[in-house]
């Protein structure tokens, strides 16, 4: 058909289209817009509800789990009669038992529910002393007089100035990752020659001192192979022999590790934590019966305490004064270091020893 013949039908269709458009715009489309608006509002409400639900459900998991009640104060039972342990910090329960120092976890967390019946927990603790220094003697210590005696240790270049020795050579550390000690695990934290214990730690300290230009010799002789009873006497004989061989020897460092338990009988794993790094804590022991050198040695220990904690907070747990000699009268300058405890791992002990060694370097005056 041509346009003239279809004009009536065309106009009818146009009217129908306009009418439909009007209905669509005024009716269905408007209703559609309203429905879309309501749908959008409903969607927003549902989304908001889901967000709130997610926050309520997941927020607790974004924080640490509720704290587990930990044992309280602690006592030290050191086989060499040195060291102390303070109150155990309350940790948070770790969700995955069997591991230590997990990233993002509280390093002091401990899951007691993972310990088998009859096993002894190895508990991470901060053993920093509340009092400083810790005076375990009946003596009245004049700290002003002690600090006035502070001086640097002379170290002649090219000569041996320092001897590192281990009166209790067989002291070792805990197995990596072990959270408890079971009957049948064998002798705990011991080493036949100390090569995986305090001797390895002493070797690292000697390396750092020598690299700093402080002549250091490391004695690896076993003094406690037969018993601990006469170990200090045998070590004193060795010190005298080294002094005869090296007349320039002026400082003796006797390096141990503590053997500590808390009041509940749990094995202590001492930790200092800084910027996510965990290291074994060191204790400095002063034998106050070494009359001629006790004040000088205590002054050095106090200075080392400060230098260590300036470098790594909590790395030195404290200076402890004992009513013993501890061979600290064998040389003009003597220090007894307890690097870590029986609950620490070799890795933690080596890390703690490195902090101690670098701080030690600042106590020497090279000439």
GROMACS .gro file of C-alpha atoms in nm:
model
  367
    1UNK     CA    1   0.000   0.000   0.000
    2UNK     CA    2   0.108   0.356  -0.065
    3UNK     CA    3   0.127   0.621   0.206
    4UNK     CA    4  -0.208   0.789   0.113
    5UNK     CA    5  -0.397   0.463   0.132
    6UNK     CA    6  -0.246   0.380   0.469
    7UNK     CA    7  -0.276   0.723   0.621
    8UNK     CA    8  -0.569   0.633   0.846
    9UNK     CA    9  -0.398   0.323   0.978
   10UNK     CA   10  -0.075   0.518   1.022
   11UNK     CA   11  -0.244   0.784   1.232
   12UNK     CA   12  -0.414   0.513   1.437
   13UNK     CA   13  -0.084   0.345   1.503
   14UNK     CA   14   0.075   0.677   1.598
   15UNK     CA   15  -0.204   0.743   1.846
   16UNK     CA   16  -0.166   0.393   1.987
   17UNK     CA   17   0.206   0.440   2.018
   18UNK     CA   18   0.162   0.775   2.192
   19UNK     CA   19  -0.097   0.626   2.422
   20UNK     CA   20   0.133   0.337   2.501
   21UNK     CA   21   0.419   0.576   2.560
   22UNK     CA   22   0.200   0.772   2.797
   23UNK     CA   23   0.100   0.462   2.986
   24UNK     CA   24   0.460   0.344   2.997
   25UNK     CA   25   0.589   0.676   3.121
   26UNK     CA   26   0.308   0.755   3.362
   27UNK     CA   27   0.242   0.401   3.473
   28UNK     CA   28   0.474   0.113   3.419
   29UNK     CA   29   0.796   0.316   3.399
   30UNK     CA   30   0.701   0.523   3.701
   31UNK     CA   31   0.612   0.207   3.884
   32UNK     CA   32   0.937   0.057   3.762
   33UNK     CA   33   1.132   0.351   3.897
   34UNK     CA   34   0.958   0.321   4.230
   35UNK     CA   35   1.027  -0.048   4.233
   36UNK     CA   36   1.391   0.016   4.148
   37UNK     CA   37   1.415   0.275   4.424
   38UNK     CA   38   1.260   0.036   4.673
   39UNK     CA   39   1.481  -0.242   4.541
   40UNK     CA   40   1.792  -0.024   4.581
   41UNK     CA   41   1.688   0.071   4.933
   42UNK     CA   42   1.622  -0.291   5.021
   43UNK     CA   43   1.958  -0.391   4.874
   44UNK     CA   44   2.136  -0.122   5.074
   45UNK     CA   45   1.962  -0.234   5.394
   46UNK     CA   46   2.056  -0.596   5.329
   47UNK     CA   47   2.415  -0.498   5.250
   48UNK     CA   48   2.437  -0.290   5.566
   49UNK     CA   49   2.296  -0.578   5.769
   50UNK     CA   50   2.552  -0.814   5.617
   51UNK     CA   51   2.837  -0.573   5.698
   52UNK     CA   52   2.719  -0.541   6.058
   53UNK     CA   53   2.686  -0.918   6.086
   54UNK     CA   54   3.036  -0.964   5.942
   55UNK     CA   55   3.181  -0.718   6.191
   56UNK     CA   56   3.006  -0.890   6.480
   57UNK     CA   57   3.119  -1.234   6.365
   58UNK     CA   58   3.476  -1.159   6.257
   59UNK     CA   59   3.578  -0.874   6.486
   60UNK     CA   60   3.665  -1.107   6.776
   61UNK     CA   61   3.892  -1.304   6.543
   62UNK     CA   62   4.074  -0.989   6.439
   63UNK     CA   63   4.184  -0.953   6.798
   64UNK     CA   64   4.375  -1.202   7.006
   65UNK     CA   65   4.177  -1.480   7.165
   66UNK     CA   66   4.073  -1.443   7.529
   67UNK     CA   67   4.370  -1.470   7.766
   68UNK     CA   68   4.441  -1.803   7.926
   69UNK     CA   69   4.512  -1.792   8.297
   70UNK     CA   70   4.883  -1.846   8.335
   71UNK     CA   71   5.073  -1.950   8.645
   72UNK     CA   72   5.192  -1.672   8.872
   73UNK     CA   73   5.531  -1.600   9.025
   74UNK     CA   74   5.836  -1.805   8.954
   75UNK     CA   75   6.140  -1.935   9.130
   76UNK     CA   76   6.478  -2.020   8.987
   77UNK     CA   77   6.648  -2.354   9.033
   78UNK     CA   78   6.977  -2.299   8.856
   79UNK     CA   79   7.226  -2.583   8.857
   80UNK     CA   80   7.510  -2.334   8.893
   81UNK     CA   81   7.332  -2.145   9.166
   82UNK     CA   82   7.287  -1.827   8.962
   83UNK     CA   83   6.995  -1.643   8.808
   84UNK     CA   84   6.644  -1.552   8.905
   85UNK     CA   85   6.300  -1.563   8.751
   86UNK     CA   86   6.027  -1.308   8.813
   87UNK     CA   87   5.650  -1.338   8.780
   88UNK     CA   88   5.530  -1.508   8.468
   89UNK     CA   89   5.342  -1.284   8.230
   90UNK     CA   90   4.991  -1.380   8.131
   91UNK     CA   91   4.982  -1.486   7.768
   92UNK     CA   92   4.701  -1.548   7.525
   93UNK     CA   93   4.609  -1.894   7.410
   94UNK     CA   94   4.765  -1.986   7.082
   95UNK     CA   95   4.523  -2.145   6.841
   96UNK     CA   96   4.781  -2.372   6.679
   97UNK     CA   97   4.971  -2.579   6.936
   98UNK     CA   98   5.315  -2.720   6.866
   99UNK     CA   99   5.480  -2.406   6.734
  100UNK     CA  100   5.678  -2.119   6.883
  101UNK     CA  101   5.698  -1.754   6.784
  102UNK     CA  102   5.437  -1.763   6.508
  103UNK     CA  103   5.422  -1.437   6.312
  104UNK     CA  104   5.143  -1.214   6.433
  105UNK     CA  105   5.096  -1.412   6.752
  106UNK     CA  106   5.166  -1.313   7.109
  107UNK     CA  107   5.517  -1.458   7.168
  108UNK     CA  108   5.424  -1.523   7.531
  109UNK     CA  109   5.111  -1.720   7.438
  110UNK     CA  110   5.097  -2.078   7.558
  111UNK     CA  111   4.830  -2.342   7.507
  112UNK     CA  112   4.833  -2.555   7.820
  113UNK     CA  113   4.557  -2.776   7.675
  114UNK     CA  114   4.809  -2.910   7.422
  115UNK     CA  115   5.038  -3.048   7.695
  116UNK     CA  116   4.998  -3.424   7.747
  117UNK     CA  117   4.929  -3.550   8.096
  118UNK     CA  118   5.252  -3.591   8.289
  119UNK     CA  119   5.454  -3.366   8.055
  120UNK     CA  120   5.629  -3.051   8.181
  121UNK     CA  121   5.533  -2.730   7.996
  122UNK     CA  122   5.809  -2.510   7.854
  123UNK     CA  123   5.658  -2.167   7.909
  124UNK     CA  124   5.769  -1.842   7.739
  125UNK     CA  125   5.822  -1.566   7.994
  126UNK     CA  126   5.969  -1.221   8.041
  127UNK     CA  127   6.194  -1.266   8.345
  128UNK     CA  128   6.299  -0.902   8.375
  129UNK     CA  129   6.375  -0.825   8.739
  130UNK     CA  130   6.147  -0.582   8.919
  131UNK     CA  131   6.434  -0.448   9.127
  132UNK     CA  132   6.769  -0.348   8.987
  133UNK     CA  133   7.014  -0.477   9.078
  134UNK     CA  134   6.876  -0.783   9.255
  135UNK     CA  135   7.066  -0.817   9.581
  136UNK     CA  136   7.052  -1.176   9.703
  137UNK     CA  137   7.316  -1.117   9.968
  138UNK     CA  138   7.305  -0.979  10.322
  139UNK     CA  139   7.537  -0.699  10.217
  140UNK     CA  140   7.437  -0.336  10.189
  141UNK     CA  141   7.554  -0.229   9.844
  142UNK     CA  142   7.638   0.139   9.800
  143UNK     CA  143   7.540   0.185   9.437
  144UNK     CA  144   7.678   0.540   9.423
  145UNK     CA  145   8.017   0.404   9.520
  146UNK     CA  146   7.982   0.118   9.273
  147UNK     CA  147   7.888   0.340   8.981
  148UNK     CA  148   8.175   0.574   9.066
  149UNK     CA  149   8.407   0.278   9.000
  150UNK     CA  150   8.283   0.241   8.644
  151UNK     CA  151   8.558   0.244   8.386
  152UNK     CA  152   8.635   0.095   8.049
  153UNK     CA  153   8.839  -0.223   8.007
  154UNK     CA  154   9.176  -0.154   7.842
  155UNK     CA  155   9.233  -0.371   7.538
  156UNK     CA  156   9.572  -0.354   7.368
  157UNK     CA  157   9.556  -0.400   6.993
  158UNK     CA  158   9.712  -0.719   6.865
  159UNK     CA  159   9.708  -0.884   7.206
  160UNK     CA  160   9.471  -1.120   7.385
  161UNK     CA  161   9.265  -0.920   7.633
  162UNK     CA  162   8.961  -1.143   7.688
  163UNK     CA  163   8.909  -1.507   7.782
  164UNK     CA  164   8.567  -1.665   7.732
  165UNK     CA  165   8.522  -1.978   7.939
  166UNK     CA  166   8.236  -2.207   8.034
  167UNK     CA  167   8.254  -2.346   8.386
  168UNK     CA  168   7.946  -2.558   8.308
  169UNK     CA  169   8.039  -2.656   7.957
  170UNK     CA  170   7.766  -2.916   7.922
  171UNK     CA  171   7.481  -2.667   7.946
  172UNK     CA  172   7.262  -2.687   7.638
  173UNK     CA  173   6.930  -2.560   7.513
  174UNK     CA  174   6.586  -2.683   7.423
  175UNK     CA  175   6.497  -2.856   7.097
  176UNK     CA  176   6.362  -2.619   6.832
  177UNK     CA  177   5.983  -2.609   6.850
  178UNK     CA  178   5.947  -2.825   7.163
  179UNK     CA  179   5.665  -2.699   7.385
  180UNK     CA  180   5.694  -2.950   7.667
  181UNK     CA  181   5.921  -3.213   7.816
  182UNK     CA  182   5.796  -3.570   7.838
  183UNK     CA  183   5.933  -3.857   8.039
  184UNK     CA  184   6.164  -4.050   7.814
  185UNK     CA  185   6.285  -3.744   7.622
  186UNK     CA  186   6.631  -3.802   7.766
  187UNK     CA  187   6.856  -3.558   7.946
  188UNK     CA  188   6.709  -3.215   7.892
  189UNK     CA  189   6.907  -2.915   7.767
  190UNK     CA  190   7.243  -3.086   7.800
  191UNK     CA  191   7.534  -3.123   7.563
  192UNK     CA  192   7.830  -3.356   7.588
  193UNK     CA  193   8.074  -3.084   7.485
  194UNK     CA  194   7.853  -2.775   7.465
  195UNK     CA  195   7.894  -2.752   7.088
  196UNK     CA  196   7.518  -2.716   7.048
  197UNK     CA  197   7.484  -2.522   7.374
  198UNK     CA  198   7.681  -2.259   7.561
  199UNK     CA  199   8.004  -2.332   7.373
  200UNK     CA  200   7.836  -2.239   7.043
  201UNK     CA  201   7.707  -1.922   7.207
  202UNK     CA  202   8.054  -1.840   7.343
  203UNK     CA  203   8.204  -1.893   6.999
  204UNK     CA  204   7.967  -1.633   6.853
  205UNK     CA  205   8.055  -1.383   7.127
  206UNK     CA  206   8.428  -1.440   7.063
  207UNK     CA  207   8.380  -1.382   6.690
  208UNK     CA  208   8.206  -1.049   6.746
  209UNK     CA  209   8.470  -0.929   6.995
  210UNK     CA  210   8.756  -1.028   6.765
  211UNK     CA  211   8.587  -0.860   6.468
  212UNK     CA  212   8.571  -0.543   6.679
  213UNK     CA  213   8.948  -0.558   6.733
  214UNK     CA  214   8.927  -0.690   7.091
  215UNK     CA  215   9.166  -0.985   7.116
  216UNK     CA  216   8.962  -1.277   7.251
  217UNK     CA  217   9.040  -1.642   7.309
  218UNK     CA  218   8.769  -1.902   7.362
  219UNK     CA  219   8.827  -2.194   7.598
  220UNK     CA  220   8.615  -2.498   7.509
  221UNK     CA  221   8.752  -2.731   7.774
  222UNK     CA  222   8.487  -2.938   7.954
  223UNK     CA  223   8.496  -2.863   8.328
  224UNK     CA  224   8.174  -3.033   8.438
  225UNK     CA  225   8.216  -3.369   8.272
  226UNK     CA  226   8.257  -3.555   8.601
  227UNK     CA  227   8.046  -3.329   8.822
  228UNK     CA  228   7.954  -2.968   8.882
  229UNK     CA  229   8.097  -2.981   9.232
  230UNK     CA  230   8.456  -2.901   9.140
  231UNK     CA  231   8.391  -2.731   8.807
  232UNK     CA  232   8.474  -2.383   8.938
  233UNK     CA  233   8.804  -2.504   9.085
  234UNK     CA  234   8.902  -2.668   8.755
  235UNK     CA  235   8.800  -2.355   8.566
  236UNK     CA  236   9.011  -2.139   8.800
  237UNK     CA  237   9.316  -2.354   8.720
  238UNK     CA  238   9.249  -2.309   8.349
  239UNK     CA  239   9.217  -1.932   8.387
  240UNK     CA  240   9.553  -1.921   8.564
  241UNK     CA  241   9.711  -2.122   8.282
  242UNK     CA  242   9.571  -1.884   8.019
  243UNK     CA  243   9.696  -1.584   8.214
  244UNK     CA  244  10.044  -1.735   8.219
  245UNK     CA  245  10.029  -1.798   7.843
  246UNK     CA  246   9.877  -1.455   7.770
  247UNK     CA  247  10.007  -1.193   8.017
  248UNK     CA  248   9.790  -0.927   7.848
  249UNK     CA  249   9.472  -1.113   7.952
  250UNK     CA  250   9.268  -0.871   8.162
  251UNK     CA  251   8.904  -0.978   8.133
  252UNK     CA  252   8.736  -1.316   8.191
  253UNK     CA  253   8.381  -1.386   8.075
  254UNK     CA  254   8.222  -1.702   8.214
  255UNK     CA  255   7.924  -1.783   7.991
  256UNK     CA  256   7.639  -2.002   8.116
  257UNK     CA  257   7.271  -2.052   8.058
  258UNK     CA  258   7.014  -2.056   8.338
  259UNK     CA  259   6.818  -2.364   8.443
  260UNK     CA  260   6.498  -2.202   8.562
  261UNK     CA  261   6.155  -2.322   8.665
  262UNK     CA  262   5.856  -2.128   8.793
  263UNK     CA  263   5.649  -2.200   9.102
  264UNK     CA  264   5.438  -2.454   8.917
  265UNK     CA  265   5.749  -2.645   8.811
  266UNK     CA  266   5.723  -2.535   8.447
  267UNK     CA  267   6.045  -2.492   8.252
  268UNK     CA  268   6.115  -2.128   8.171
  269UNK     CA  269   6.184  -2.003   7.819
  270UNK     CA  270   6.296  -1.643   7.874
  271UNK     CA  271   6.215  -1.402   7.592
  272UNK     CA  272   6.272  -1.039   7.506
  273UNK     CA  273   6.059  -0.914   7.218
  274UNK     CA  274   6.120  -0.610   7.001
  275UNK     CA  275   5.973  -0.528   6.659
  276UNK     CA  276   5.843  -0.883   6.625
  277UNK     CA  277   6.181  -1.042   6.699
  278UNK     CA  278   6.215  -1.276   6.998
  279UNK     CA  279   6.553  -1.345   7.159
  280UNK     CA  280   6.671  -1.519   7.475
  281UNK     CA  281   6.719  -1.289   7.770
  282UNK     CA  282   7.056  -1.257   7.943
  283UNK     CA  283   7.120  -1.225   8.317
  284UNK     CA  284   7.440  -1.079   8.459
  285UNK     CA  285   7.565  -1.242   8.779
  286UNK     CA  286   7.802  -1.071   9.021
  287UNK     CA  287   7.989  -1.267   9.288
  288UNK     CA  288   8.007  -1.023   9.577
  289UNK     CA  289   8.251  -1.245   9.769
  290UNK     CA  290   8.517  -1.150   9.514
  291UNK     CA  291   8.615  -0.871   9.751
  292UNK     CA  292   8.891  -0.705   9.550
  293UNK     CA  293   8.700  -0.682   9.224
  294UNK     CA  294   8.331  -0.705   9.320
  295UNK     CA  295   8.261  -0.331   9.291
  296UNK     CA  296   8.436  -0.301   8.955
  297UNK     CA  297   8.260  -0.610   8.823
  298UNK     CA  298   7.921  -0.486   8.945
  299UNK     CA  299   7.983  -0.147   8.783
  300UNK     CA  300   8.066  -0.320   8.453
  301UNK     CA  301   7.756  -0.536   8.480
  302UNK     CA  302   7.539  -0.231   8.541
  303UNK     CA  303   7.682  -0.059   8.236
  304UNK     CA  304   7.637  -0.370   8.023
  305UNK     CA  305   7.277  -0.395   8.142
  306UNK     CA  306   7.210  -0.041   8.023
  307UNK     CA  307   7.386  -0.085   7.688
  308UNK     CA  308   7.204  -0.409   7.610
  309UNK     CA  309   6.862  -0.271   7.686
  310UNK     CA  310   6.933   0.045   7.488
  311UNK     CA  311   7.009  -0.176   7.189
  312UNK     CA  312   6.724  -0.425   7.243
  313UNK     CA  313   6.467  -0.360   7.514
  314UNK     CA  314   6.448  -0.639   7.771
  315UNK     CA  315   6.747  -0.827   7.631
  316UNK     CA  316   6.916  -0.807   7.972
  317UNK     CA  317   6.676  -0.926   8.238
  318UNK     CA  318   6.879  -0.790   8.525
  319UNK     CA  319   7.196  -0.781   8.734
  320UNK     CA  320   7.197  -1.028   9.023
  321UNK     CA  321   7.432  -1.006   9.319
  322UNK     CA  322   7.522  -1.343   9.473
  323UNK     CA  323   7.708  -1.426   9.794
  324UNK     CA  324   7.963  -1.625   9.597
  325UNK     CA  325   8.298  -1.567   9.431
  326UNK     CA  326   8.225  -1.739   9.096
  327UNK     CA  327   8.595  -1.704   9.001
  328UNK     CA  328   8.539  -1.331   8.958
  329UNK     CA  329   8.857  -1.258   9.155
  330UNK     CA  330   9.075  -1.432   8.896
  331UNK     CA  331   9.124  -1.124   8.679
  332UNK     CA  332   9.091  -0.744   8.710
  333UNK     CA  333   8.760  -0.755   8.518
  334UNK     CA  334   8.521  -1.050   8.530
  335UNK     CA  335   8.165  -1.101   8.409
  336UNK     CA  336   7.934  -1.399   8.442
  337UNK     CA  337   7.669  -1.410   8.172
  338UNK     CA  338   7.369  -1.642   8.167
  339UNK     CA  339   7.250  -1.631   7.809
  340UNK     CA  340   6.898  -1.770   7.794
  341UNK     CA  341   6.761  -2.056   7.997
  342UNK     CA  342   6.710  -2.428   7.949
  343UNK     CA  343   6.375  -2.362   7.780
  344UNK     CA  344   6.526  -2.145   7.506
  345UNK     CA  345   6.628  -2.277   7.167
  346UNK     CA  346   6.984  -2.246   7.030
  347UNK     CA  347   6.860  -1.991   6.775
  348UNK     CA  348   6.714  -1.769   7.048
  349UNK     CA  349   7.028  -1.802   7.258
  350UNK     CA  350   7.255  -1.705   6.968
  351UNK     CA  351   7.038  -1.402   6.895
  352UNK     CA  352   7.058  -1.297   7.261
  353UNK     CA  353   7.434  -1.352   7.264
  354UNK     CA  354   7.482  -1.124   6.965
  355UNK     CA  355   7.310  -0.838   7.146
  356UNK     CA  356   7.524  -0.902   7.455
  357UNK     CA  357   7.847  -0.923   7.253
  358UNK     CA  358   7.790  -0.596   7.067
  359UNK     CA  359   7.709  -0.423   7.394
  360UNK     CA  360   8.026  -0.574   7.545
  361UNK     CA  361   8.233  -0.415   7.271
  362UNK     CA  362   8.136  -0.070   7.401
  363UNK     CA  363   8.290  -0.149   7.743
  364UNK     CA  364   8.642  -0.174   7.602
  365UNK     CA  365   8.890   0.102   7.538
  366UNK     CA  366   9.126  -0.003   7.261
  367UNK     CA  367   9.480   0.128   7.262
   0.00000   0.00000   0.00000
